[in-house]
XYZ file of C-alpha atoms in Angstrom:
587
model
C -22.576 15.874 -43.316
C -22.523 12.601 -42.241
C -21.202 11.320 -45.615
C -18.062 13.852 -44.660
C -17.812 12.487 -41.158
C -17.231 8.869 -42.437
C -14.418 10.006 -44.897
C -12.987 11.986 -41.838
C -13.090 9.528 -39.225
C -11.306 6.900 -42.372
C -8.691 9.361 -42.856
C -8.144 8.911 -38.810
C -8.334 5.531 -38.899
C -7.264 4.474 -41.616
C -4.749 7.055 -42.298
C -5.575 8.433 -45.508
C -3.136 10.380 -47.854
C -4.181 14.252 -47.378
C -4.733 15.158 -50.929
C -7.038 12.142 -50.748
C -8.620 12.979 -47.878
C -8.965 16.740 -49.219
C -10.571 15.069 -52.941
C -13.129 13.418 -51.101
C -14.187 16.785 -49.607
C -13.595 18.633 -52.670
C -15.800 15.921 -54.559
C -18.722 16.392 -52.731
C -18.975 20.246 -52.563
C -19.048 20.231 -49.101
C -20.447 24.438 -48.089
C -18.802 26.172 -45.457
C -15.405 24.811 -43.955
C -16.375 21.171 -43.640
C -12.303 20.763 -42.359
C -13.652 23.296 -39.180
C -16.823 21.384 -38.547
C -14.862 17.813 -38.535
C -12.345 19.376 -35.541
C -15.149 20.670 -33.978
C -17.145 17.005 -34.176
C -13.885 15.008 -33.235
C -13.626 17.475 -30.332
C -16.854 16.358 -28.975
C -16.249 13.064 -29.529
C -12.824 12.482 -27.592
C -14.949 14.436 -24.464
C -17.395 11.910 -25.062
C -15.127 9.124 -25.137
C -13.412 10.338 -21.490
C -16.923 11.208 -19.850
C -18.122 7.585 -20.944
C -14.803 5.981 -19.651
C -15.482 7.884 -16.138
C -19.612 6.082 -16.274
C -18.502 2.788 -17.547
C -16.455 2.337 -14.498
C -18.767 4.235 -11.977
C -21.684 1.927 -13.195
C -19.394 -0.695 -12.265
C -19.351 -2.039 -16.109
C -15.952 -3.260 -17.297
C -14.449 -0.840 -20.256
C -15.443 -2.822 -23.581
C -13.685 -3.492 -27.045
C -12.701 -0.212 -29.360
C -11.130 3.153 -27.789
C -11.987 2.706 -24.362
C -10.429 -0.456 -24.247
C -6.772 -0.465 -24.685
C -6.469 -4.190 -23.320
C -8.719 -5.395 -25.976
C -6.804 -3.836 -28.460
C -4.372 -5.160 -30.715
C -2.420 -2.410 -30.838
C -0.266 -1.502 -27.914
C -2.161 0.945 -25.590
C -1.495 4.457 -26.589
C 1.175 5.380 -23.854
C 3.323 2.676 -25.039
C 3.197 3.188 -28.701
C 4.111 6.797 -27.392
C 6.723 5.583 -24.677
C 9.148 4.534 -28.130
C 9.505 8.143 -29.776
C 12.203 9.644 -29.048
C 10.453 12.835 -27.295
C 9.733 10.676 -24.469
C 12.978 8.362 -24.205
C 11.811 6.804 -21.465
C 13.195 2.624 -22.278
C 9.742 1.080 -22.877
C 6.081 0.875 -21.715
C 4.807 4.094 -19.311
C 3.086 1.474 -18.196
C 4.165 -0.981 -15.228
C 4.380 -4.122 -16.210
C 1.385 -6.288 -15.404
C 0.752 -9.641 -14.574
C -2.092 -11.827 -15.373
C -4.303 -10.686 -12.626
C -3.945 -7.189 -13.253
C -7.716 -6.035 -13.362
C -8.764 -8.344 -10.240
C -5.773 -6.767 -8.182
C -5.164 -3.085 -9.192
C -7.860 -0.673 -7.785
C -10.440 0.627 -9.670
C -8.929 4.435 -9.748
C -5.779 2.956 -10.863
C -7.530 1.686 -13.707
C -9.312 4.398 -14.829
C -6.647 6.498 -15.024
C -4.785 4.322 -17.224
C -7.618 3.962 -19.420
C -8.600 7.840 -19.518
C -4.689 8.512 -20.475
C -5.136 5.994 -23.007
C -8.083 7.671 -24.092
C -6.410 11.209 -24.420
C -2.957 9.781 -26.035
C -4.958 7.753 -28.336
C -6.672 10.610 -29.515
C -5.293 14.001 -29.353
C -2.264 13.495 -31.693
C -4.643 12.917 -34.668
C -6.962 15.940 -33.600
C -3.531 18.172 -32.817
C -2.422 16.686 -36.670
C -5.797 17.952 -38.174
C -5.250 21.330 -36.399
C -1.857 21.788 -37.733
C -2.745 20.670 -41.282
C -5.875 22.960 -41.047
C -3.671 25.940 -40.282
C -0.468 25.445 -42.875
C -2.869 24.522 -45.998
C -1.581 21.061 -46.406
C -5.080 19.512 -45.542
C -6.396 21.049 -49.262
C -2.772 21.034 -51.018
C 0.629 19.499 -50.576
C 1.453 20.406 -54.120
C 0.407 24.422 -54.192
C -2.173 23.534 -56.666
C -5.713 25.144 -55.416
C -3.923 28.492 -53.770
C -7.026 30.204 -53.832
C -8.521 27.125 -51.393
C -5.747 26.846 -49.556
C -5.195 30.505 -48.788
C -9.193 30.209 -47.647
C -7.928 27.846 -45.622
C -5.436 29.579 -43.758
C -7.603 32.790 -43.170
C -10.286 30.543 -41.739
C -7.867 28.388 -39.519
C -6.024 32.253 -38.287
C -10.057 33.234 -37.643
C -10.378 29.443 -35.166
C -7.105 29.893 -33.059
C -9.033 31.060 -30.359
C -11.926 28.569 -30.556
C -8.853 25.814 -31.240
C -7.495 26.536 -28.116
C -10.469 26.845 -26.116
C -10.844 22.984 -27.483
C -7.368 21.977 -26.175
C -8.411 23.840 -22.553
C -11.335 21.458 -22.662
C -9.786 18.214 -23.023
C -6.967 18.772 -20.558
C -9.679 20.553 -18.085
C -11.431 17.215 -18.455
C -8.932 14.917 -18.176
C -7.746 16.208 -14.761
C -11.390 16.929 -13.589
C -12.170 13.304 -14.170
C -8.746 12.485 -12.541
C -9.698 14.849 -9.681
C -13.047 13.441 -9.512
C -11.409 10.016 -8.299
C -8.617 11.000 -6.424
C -9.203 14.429 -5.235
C -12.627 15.409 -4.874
C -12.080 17.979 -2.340
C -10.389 20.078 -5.161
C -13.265 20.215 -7.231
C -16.484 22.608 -6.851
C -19.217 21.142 -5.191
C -21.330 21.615 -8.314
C -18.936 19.574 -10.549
C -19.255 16.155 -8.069
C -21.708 14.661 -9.315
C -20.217 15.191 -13.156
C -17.148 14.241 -12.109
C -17.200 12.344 -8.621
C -19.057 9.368 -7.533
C -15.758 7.598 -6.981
C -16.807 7.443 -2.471
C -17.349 3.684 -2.512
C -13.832 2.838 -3.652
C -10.659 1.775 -1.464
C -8.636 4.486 -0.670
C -5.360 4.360 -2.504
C -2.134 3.468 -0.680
C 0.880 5.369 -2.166
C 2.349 2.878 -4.010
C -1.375 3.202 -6.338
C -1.252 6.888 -6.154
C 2.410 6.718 -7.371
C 1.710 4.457 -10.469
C -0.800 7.222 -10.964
C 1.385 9.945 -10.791
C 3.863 8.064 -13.396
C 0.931 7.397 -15.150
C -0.066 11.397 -15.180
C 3.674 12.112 -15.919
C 3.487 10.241 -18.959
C 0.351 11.719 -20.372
C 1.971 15.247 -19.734
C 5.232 14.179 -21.454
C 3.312 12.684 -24.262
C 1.457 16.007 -24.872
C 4.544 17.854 -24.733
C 5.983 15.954 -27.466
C 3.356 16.975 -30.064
C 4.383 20.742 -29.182
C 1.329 21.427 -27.979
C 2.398 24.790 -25.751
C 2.947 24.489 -22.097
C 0.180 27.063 -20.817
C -2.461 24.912 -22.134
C -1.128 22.016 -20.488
C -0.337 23.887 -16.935
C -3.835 22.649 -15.646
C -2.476 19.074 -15.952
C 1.181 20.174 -14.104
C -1.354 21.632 -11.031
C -3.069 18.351 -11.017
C 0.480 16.614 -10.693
C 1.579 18.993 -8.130
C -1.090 18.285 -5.980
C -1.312 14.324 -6.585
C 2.476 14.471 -4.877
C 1.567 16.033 -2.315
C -1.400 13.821 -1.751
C 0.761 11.117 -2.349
C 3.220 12.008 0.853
C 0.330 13.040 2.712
C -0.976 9.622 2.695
C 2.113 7.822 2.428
C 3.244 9.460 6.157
C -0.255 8.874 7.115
C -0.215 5.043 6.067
C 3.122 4.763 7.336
C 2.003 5.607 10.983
C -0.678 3.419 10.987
C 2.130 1.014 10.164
C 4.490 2.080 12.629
C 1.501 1.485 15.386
C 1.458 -2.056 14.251
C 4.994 -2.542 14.563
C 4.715 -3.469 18.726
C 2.915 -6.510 17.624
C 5.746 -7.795 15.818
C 7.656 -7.716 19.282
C 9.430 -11.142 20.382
C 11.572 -9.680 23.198
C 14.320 -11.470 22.162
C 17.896 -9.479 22.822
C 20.922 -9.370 20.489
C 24.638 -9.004 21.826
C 23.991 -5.344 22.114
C 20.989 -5.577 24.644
C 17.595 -4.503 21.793
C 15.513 -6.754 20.370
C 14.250 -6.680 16.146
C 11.894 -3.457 17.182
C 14.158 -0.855 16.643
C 15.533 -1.817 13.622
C 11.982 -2.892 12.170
C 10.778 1.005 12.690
C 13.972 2.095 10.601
C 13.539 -0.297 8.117
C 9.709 1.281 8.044
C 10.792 4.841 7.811
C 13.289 4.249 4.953
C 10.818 2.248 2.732
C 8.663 4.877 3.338
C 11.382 7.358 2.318
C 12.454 5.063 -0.882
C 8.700 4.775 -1.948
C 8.752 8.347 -1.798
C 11.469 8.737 -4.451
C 9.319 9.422 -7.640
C 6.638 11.408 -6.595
C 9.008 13.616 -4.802
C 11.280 13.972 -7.772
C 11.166 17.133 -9.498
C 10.381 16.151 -13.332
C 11.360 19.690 -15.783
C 8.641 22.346 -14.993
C 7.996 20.797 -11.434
C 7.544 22.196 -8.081
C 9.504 20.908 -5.066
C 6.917 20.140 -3.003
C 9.227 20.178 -0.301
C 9.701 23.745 -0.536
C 6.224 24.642 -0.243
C 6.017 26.290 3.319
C 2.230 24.312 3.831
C 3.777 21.253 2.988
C 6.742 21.256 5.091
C 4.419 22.137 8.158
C 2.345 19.261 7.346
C 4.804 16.923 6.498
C 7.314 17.684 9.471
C 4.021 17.386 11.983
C 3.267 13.895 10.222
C 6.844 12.906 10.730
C 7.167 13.803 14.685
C 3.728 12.109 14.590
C 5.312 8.788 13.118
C 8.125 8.754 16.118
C 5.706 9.606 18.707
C 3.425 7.011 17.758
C 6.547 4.582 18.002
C 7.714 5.486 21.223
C 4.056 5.083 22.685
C 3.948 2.045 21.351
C 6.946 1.418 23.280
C 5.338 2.447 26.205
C 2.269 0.502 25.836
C 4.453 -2.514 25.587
C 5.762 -1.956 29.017
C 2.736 -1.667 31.158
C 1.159 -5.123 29.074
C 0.213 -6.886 32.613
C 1.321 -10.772 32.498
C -2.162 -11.780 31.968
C -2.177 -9.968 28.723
C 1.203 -12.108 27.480
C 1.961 -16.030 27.386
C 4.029 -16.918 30.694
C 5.027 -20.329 29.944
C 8.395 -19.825 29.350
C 10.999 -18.532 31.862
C 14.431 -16.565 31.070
C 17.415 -19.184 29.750
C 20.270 -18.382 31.752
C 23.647 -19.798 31.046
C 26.093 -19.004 34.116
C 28.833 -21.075 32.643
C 29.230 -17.823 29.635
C 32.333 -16.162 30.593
C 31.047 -13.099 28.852
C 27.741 -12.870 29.920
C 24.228 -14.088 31.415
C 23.022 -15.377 27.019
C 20.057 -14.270 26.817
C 16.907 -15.205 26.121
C 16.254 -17.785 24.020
C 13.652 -18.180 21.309
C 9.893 -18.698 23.219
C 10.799 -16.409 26.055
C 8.080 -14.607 27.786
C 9.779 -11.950 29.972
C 8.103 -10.763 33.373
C 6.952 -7.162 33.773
C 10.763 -5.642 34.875
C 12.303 -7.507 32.225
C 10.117 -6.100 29.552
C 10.874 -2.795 31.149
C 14.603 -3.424 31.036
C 14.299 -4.453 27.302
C 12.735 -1.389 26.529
C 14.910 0.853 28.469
C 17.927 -0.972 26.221
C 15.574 0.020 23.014
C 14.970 3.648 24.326
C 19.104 3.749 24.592
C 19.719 2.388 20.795
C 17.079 4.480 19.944
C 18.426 7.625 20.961
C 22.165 7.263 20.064
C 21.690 5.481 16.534
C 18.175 5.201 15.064
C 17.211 8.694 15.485
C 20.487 9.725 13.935
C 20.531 7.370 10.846
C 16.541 8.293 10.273
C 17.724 12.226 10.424
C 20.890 11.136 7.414
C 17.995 9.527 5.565
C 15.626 12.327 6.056
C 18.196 14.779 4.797
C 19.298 11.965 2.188
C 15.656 12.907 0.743
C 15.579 16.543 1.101
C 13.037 16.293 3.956
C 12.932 20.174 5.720
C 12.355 19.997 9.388
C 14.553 17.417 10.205
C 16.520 18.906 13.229
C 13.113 19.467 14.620
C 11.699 15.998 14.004
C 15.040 14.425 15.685
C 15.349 16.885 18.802
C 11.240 15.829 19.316
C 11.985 12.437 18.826
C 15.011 12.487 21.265
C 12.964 14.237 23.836
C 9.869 11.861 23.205
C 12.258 8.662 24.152
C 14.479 10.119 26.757
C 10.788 10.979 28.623
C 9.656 7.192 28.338
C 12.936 6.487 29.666
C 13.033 8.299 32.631
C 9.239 7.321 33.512
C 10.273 3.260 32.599
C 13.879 3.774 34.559
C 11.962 5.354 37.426
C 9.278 2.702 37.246
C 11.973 -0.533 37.579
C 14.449 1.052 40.314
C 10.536 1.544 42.421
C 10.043 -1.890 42.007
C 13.724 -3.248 42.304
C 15.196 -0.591 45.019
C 11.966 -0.125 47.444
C 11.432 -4.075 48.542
C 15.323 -4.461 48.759
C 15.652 -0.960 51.188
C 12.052 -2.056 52.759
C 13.880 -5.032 54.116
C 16.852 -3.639 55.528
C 14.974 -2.260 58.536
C 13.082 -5.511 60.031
C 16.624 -7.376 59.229
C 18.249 -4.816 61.345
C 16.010 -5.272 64.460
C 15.035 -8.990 63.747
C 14.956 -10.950 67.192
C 15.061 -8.161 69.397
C 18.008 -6.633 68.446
C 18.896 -3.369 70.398
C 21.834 -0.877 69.118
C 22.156 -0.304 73.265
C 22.594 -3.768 74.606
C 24.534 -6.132 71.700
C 26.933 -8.947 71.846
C 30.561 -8.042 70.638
C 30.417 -8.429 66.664
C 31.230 -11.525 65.026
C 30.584 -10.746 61.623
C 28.021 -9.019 59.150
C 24.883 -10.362 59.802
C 22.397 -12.121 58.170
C 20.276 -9.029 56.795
C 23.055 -7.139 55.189
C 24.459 -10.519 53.359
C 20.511 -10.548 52.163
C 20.315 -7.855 50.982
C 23.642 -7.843 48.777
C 22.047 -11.095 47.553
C 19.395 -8.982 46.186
C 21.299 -6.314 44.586
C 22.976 -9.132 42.906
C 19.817 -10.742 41.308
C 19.061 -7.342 40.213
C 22.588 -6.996 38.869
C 22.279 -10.368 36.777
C 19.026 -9.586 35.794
C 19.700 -6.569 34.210
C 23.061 -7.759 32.915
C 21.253 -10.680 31.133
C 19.329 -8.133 28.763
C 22.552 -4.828 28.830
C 25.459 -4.287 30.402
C 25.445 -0.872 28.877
C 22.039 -0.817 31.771
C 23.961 -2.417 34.654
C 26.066 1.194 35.553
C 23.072 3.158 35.599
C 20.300 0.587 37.518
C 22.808 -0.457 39.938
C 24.094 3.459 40.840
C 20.227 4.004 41.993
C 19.537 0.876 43.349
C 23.072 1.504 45.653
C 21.297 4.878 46.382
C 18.535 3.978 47.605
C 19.936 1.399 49.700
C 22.547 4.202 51.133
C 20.110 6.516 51.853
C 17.566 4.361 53.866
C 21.242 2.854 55.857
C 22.001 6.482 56.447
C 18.131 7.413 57.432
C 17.948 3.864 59.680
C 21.816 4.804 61.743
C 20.335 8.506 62.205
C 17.092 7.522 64.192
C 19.739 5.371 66.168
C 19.077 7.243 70.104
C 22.482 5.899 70.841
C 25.169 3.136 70.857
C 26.823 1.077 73.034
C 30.275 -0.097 72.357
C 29.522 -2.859 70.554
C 26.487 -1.440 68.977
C 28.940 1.415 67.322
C 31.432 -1.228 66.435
C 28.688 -3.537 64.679
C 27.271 -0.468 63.181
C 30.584 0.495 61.737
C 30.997 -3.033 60.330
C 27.993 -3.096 58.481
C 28.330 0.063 56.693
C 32.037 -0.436 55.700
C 30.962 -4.060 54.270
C 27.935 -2.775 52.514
C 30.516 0.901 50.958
C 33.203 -1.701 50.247
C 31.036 -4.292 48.300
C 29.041 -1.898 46.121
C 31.873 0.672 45.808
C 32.235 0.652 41.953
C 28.361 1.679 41.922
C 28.927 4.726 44.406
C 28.126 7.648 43.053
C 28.046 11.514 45.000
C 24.535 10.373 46.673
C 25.503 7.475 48.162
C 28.949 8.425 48.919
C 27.429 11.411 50.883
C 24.983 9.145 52.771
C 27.244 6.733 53.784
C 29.436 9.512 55.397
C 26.666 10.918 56.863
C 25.697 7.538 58.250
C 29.148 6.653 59.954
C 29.265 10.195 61.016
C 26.350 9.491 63.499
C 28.456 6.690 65.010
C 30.545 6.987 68.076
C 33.791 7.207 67.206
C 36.335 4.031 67.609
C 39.617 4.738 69.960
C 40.033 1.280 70.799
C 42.896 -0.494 68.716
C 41.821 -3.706 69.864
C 38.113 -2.292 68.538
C 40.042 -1.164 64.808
C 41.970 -4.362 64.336
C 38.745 -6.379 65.024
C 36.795 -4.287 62.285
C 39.691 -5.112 60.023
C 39.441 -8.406 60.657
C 35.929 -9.060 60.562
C 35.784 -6.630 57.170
C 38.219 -9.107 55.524
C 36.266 -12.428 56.865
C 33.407 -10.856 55.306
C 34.909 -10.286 51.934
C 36.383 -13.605 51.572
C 33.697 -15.540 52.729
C 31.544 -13.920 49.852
C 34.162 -13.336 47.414
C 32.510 -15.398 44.721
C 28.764 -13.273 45.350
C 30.739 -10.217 45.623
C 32.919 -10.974 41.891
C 29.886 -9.371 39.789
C 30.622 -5.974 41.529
C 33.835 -5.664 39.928
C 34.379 -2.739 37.505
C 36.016 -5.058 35.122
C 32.735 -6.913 34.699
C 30.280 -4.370 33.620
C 32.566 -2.903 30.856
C 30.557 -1.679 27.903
C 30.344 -3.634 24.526
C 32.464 -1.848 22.464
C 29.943 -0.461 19.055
């Protein structure tokens, strides 16, 4: 017997004629079905062969010279000698090209599977060969000659189908229990671990590993479908695929939200013409690499499943995905309540007052203060919601992703809630000291609403004030002017309202006290009028409403007067509050 192993294993190797092969046999008289007994021996070798590839690397021995070691070889590795027939017509290698370094950078599971797939390539279309000449005769004869062997032959070969196949389940059971063993141990029975596992002390793979491995797996299945071997025996290796692609975006959304966590750190405040800095556009350029690297193992190769269609896997991806966003936007959050000990201050905003377009920005080495970092946000929140979120929801649909209607409307509502708590934030820090001030102004040196001097002008307070609301304006213009409507509405508000609160504890006025009264609330409508909104317009009425009533027309031509000396002597302050100024960039 083991004088008829040699000549079988030479006719493998060294790839014997048949009727040679079948001489030798004949020759030495072998009893029984010596052809039977070398499939069954080969069988149990190629298991061998994958079971010692799996310990070789668990051990943490390098694969050696012969069949384990495709690298060693002289021959191409099996999946490329197999990439060129015309079954498979796939342009070259299965293989990704490799550089020098290939074993010192690719990861150990990566590896193996390459190997193993070498293994199983490298061996089953010789053992499928054997099977088929077994079963048509043509091991004993090509010729006829011998019918009486060669009809033996076929009733012993129509006897072994069974036991044939049961060989085939064997080797494809192993080669994805070995492949499950490294990359999916949760799939196997607890029993089979420790045949089959033992891979816990590797790295986990990133996606970009598991999807070599899936074109790797692809390849193998494509390679056994060329030899016609049918397709229910090779089913157990199409499950294995289906779930290494959904692993595969599992991880990938998983790794990608780490990612997107990271992405804050990356943040250098600096503001484009359009009032955002890099981050938005370096979380889009995330999500679409992530969508890209998704490409192949999402692809539906012939006898696929979508794994997109697969209810459990569009519940689980579409939660990952509204994960991703969330994690962004609290990242955005984060960034805004970063005290100024936590950042470099040693750099101040670069303001160029000579632009005839705008406050230019900040300038490469800025460190903003705590409201500019809110403003810049707010601005990011904005771009956020009117483009990112949009082009992420094409690209999402671009790569039939289900769920996407939901994953935008939670994204949407995710920003527009940081924006509201940041917006709230910056008008309580910008709005409350400037209002705060407006009543010590009003009775600074005694002043009494009962007993007053006859006006001369706005006083000192008021003009202070509108000073404010103007740092506030170029500070917010410096980072948007898409921002400068909306802060400067509330900030007017605010101011309105505590006027209108301030004239209705008023017990009463005098003459002049009415008159000044009057003044002051005109100048302060007039200046801010282009940021009056229904609030403030309502306050202010109700605020001049509460003053006596001017009959005088000695009393209205003074007003007029004064309301004009006031608006020329601060004409230059007062330009900013012009509607032309605050148009939006056009997009």
């Amino acid at each position: 017997w083991i004088l008829i192993l040699l000549i079988f294993l030479s006719h493998l190797i060294f790839h014997l004629p048949v009727p040679r092969f079948r001489r030798y046999l004949s020759d030495l008289h072998a009893p029984g079905d010596p052809a039977w007994q070398c499939i069954y021996a080969q069988h149990k070798w190629i298991l061998q062969l994958m079971q010692n590839c799996r310990d070789e690397f668990i051990s943490g021995q390098r694969v050696g010279a012969g069949a384990l070691d495709p690298e060693g070889d002289t021959r191409p590795p099996a999946l490329g000698r197999l990439s060129h027939t015309a079954s498979l017509k796939r342009g070259g290698s299965l293989r990704t090209p490799r550089s020098s370094n290939w074993h010192f950078e690719t990861p150990q599971q990566v590896q193996f599977v390459e190997k193993l797939s070498d293994v199983v390539i490298g061996q089953l279309p010789n053992f499928w060969k054997l099977w088929i000449s077994y079963v048509n005769g043509s091991l004993f004869s090509e010729t006829g000659e011998k019918s009486g062997q060669v009809e033996k032959s076929k009733k012993n070969a129509r006897q072994r189908q069974n036991d044939f196949k049961k060989m085939i389940e064997e080797l494809t059971s192993r080669l994805v229990k070995l492949i499950r063993g490294a990359l999916l141990p949760a799939t196997l029975p607890q029993g089979e671990l420790s045949l089959y596992g033992g891979w816990e002390s590797k790295t986990e793979l990133a996606g970009s590993w598991l999807t070599q491995i899936i074109h790797t797996v692809r390849g193998c299945h494509e390679a056994l479908s060329a030899m016609e071997i049918p397709n229910d025996l090779l089913q157990v290796i199409q499950d294995l695929l289906l779930d290494l692609r959904v692993h595969c975006l599992m991880v990938t959304l998983v790794h990608t939200t780490e990612d997107v966590n990271r992405l804050a750190e990356k943040e250098d405040w600096l503001v484009d013409n359009e009032g955002i800095t890099s981050l938005p556009s370096r979380f889009e350029q995330c999500m679409v690499q992530m969508l890209q690297s998704l490409k192949e193992p999402l692809e539906i190769k012939p006898g696929e499943t979508n794994v997109l269609q697969l209810e459990q896997v569009q519940d689980q991806a579409a939660e990952l995905s509204v994960r991703i966003m969330k994690v962004f936007v609290n990242s955005l959050e984060q960034l805004s309540t970063k005290t100024d000990g936590d950042i470099n201050t040693s750099h101040n905003i670069s303001v160029d007052l000579s632009s005839p377009d705008r406050f230019t920005g900040i300038q490469e080495g800025f460190t903003p203060t705590s409201e500019q970092r809110l403003l810049i946000i707010l601005s990011n929140c904005q771009y956020l919601e009117r483009h990112t979120f949009l082009n992420l929801a094409h690209h999402f649909e671009k790569h039939s992703f289900t769920g996407t209607e939901k994953i935008t409307r939670v994204s949407v509502d995710a920003v527009r809630g940081l924006d509201r708590k940041l917006f709230e934030a910056y008008i309580e820090r910008r709005a409350d000291p400037i209002a705060g001030s407006l009543e010590p102004g009003i009775y600074a040196g005694y002043f009494d609403w009962r007993d007053c001097q006859t006006p001369t002008g706005v006083r000192n307070y008021l003009k202070e004030a509108l000073v404010n609301i103007i740092a506030v304006h170029a500070e917010v213009f410096t980072v948007s002017k898409d921002l400068v409507p909306r802060v400067l509405s509330r900030i007017v508000e605010s101011v309105a309202d505590e006027m209108c609160r301030l004239m209705q504890c008023v017990s009463s006025f005098s003459k002049n006290g009415a008159l000044q009264a009057r003044l002051e609330l005109c100048a302060l409508r007039d200046a801010i009028a282009t940021y009056l909104n229904a609030d403030s317009n309502a306050s202010f009425k109700l605020a001049l409403e509460s003053l006596p009533q001017l009959h005088s027309g000695a009393d209205k031509k003074l007003l007029e007067e004064l309301l004009n000396k006031f608006k020329s002597s601060m004409q230059l302050q007062l330009t900013c509050f012009q509607a032309s100024s605050v148009q939006p960039i056009k997009r």
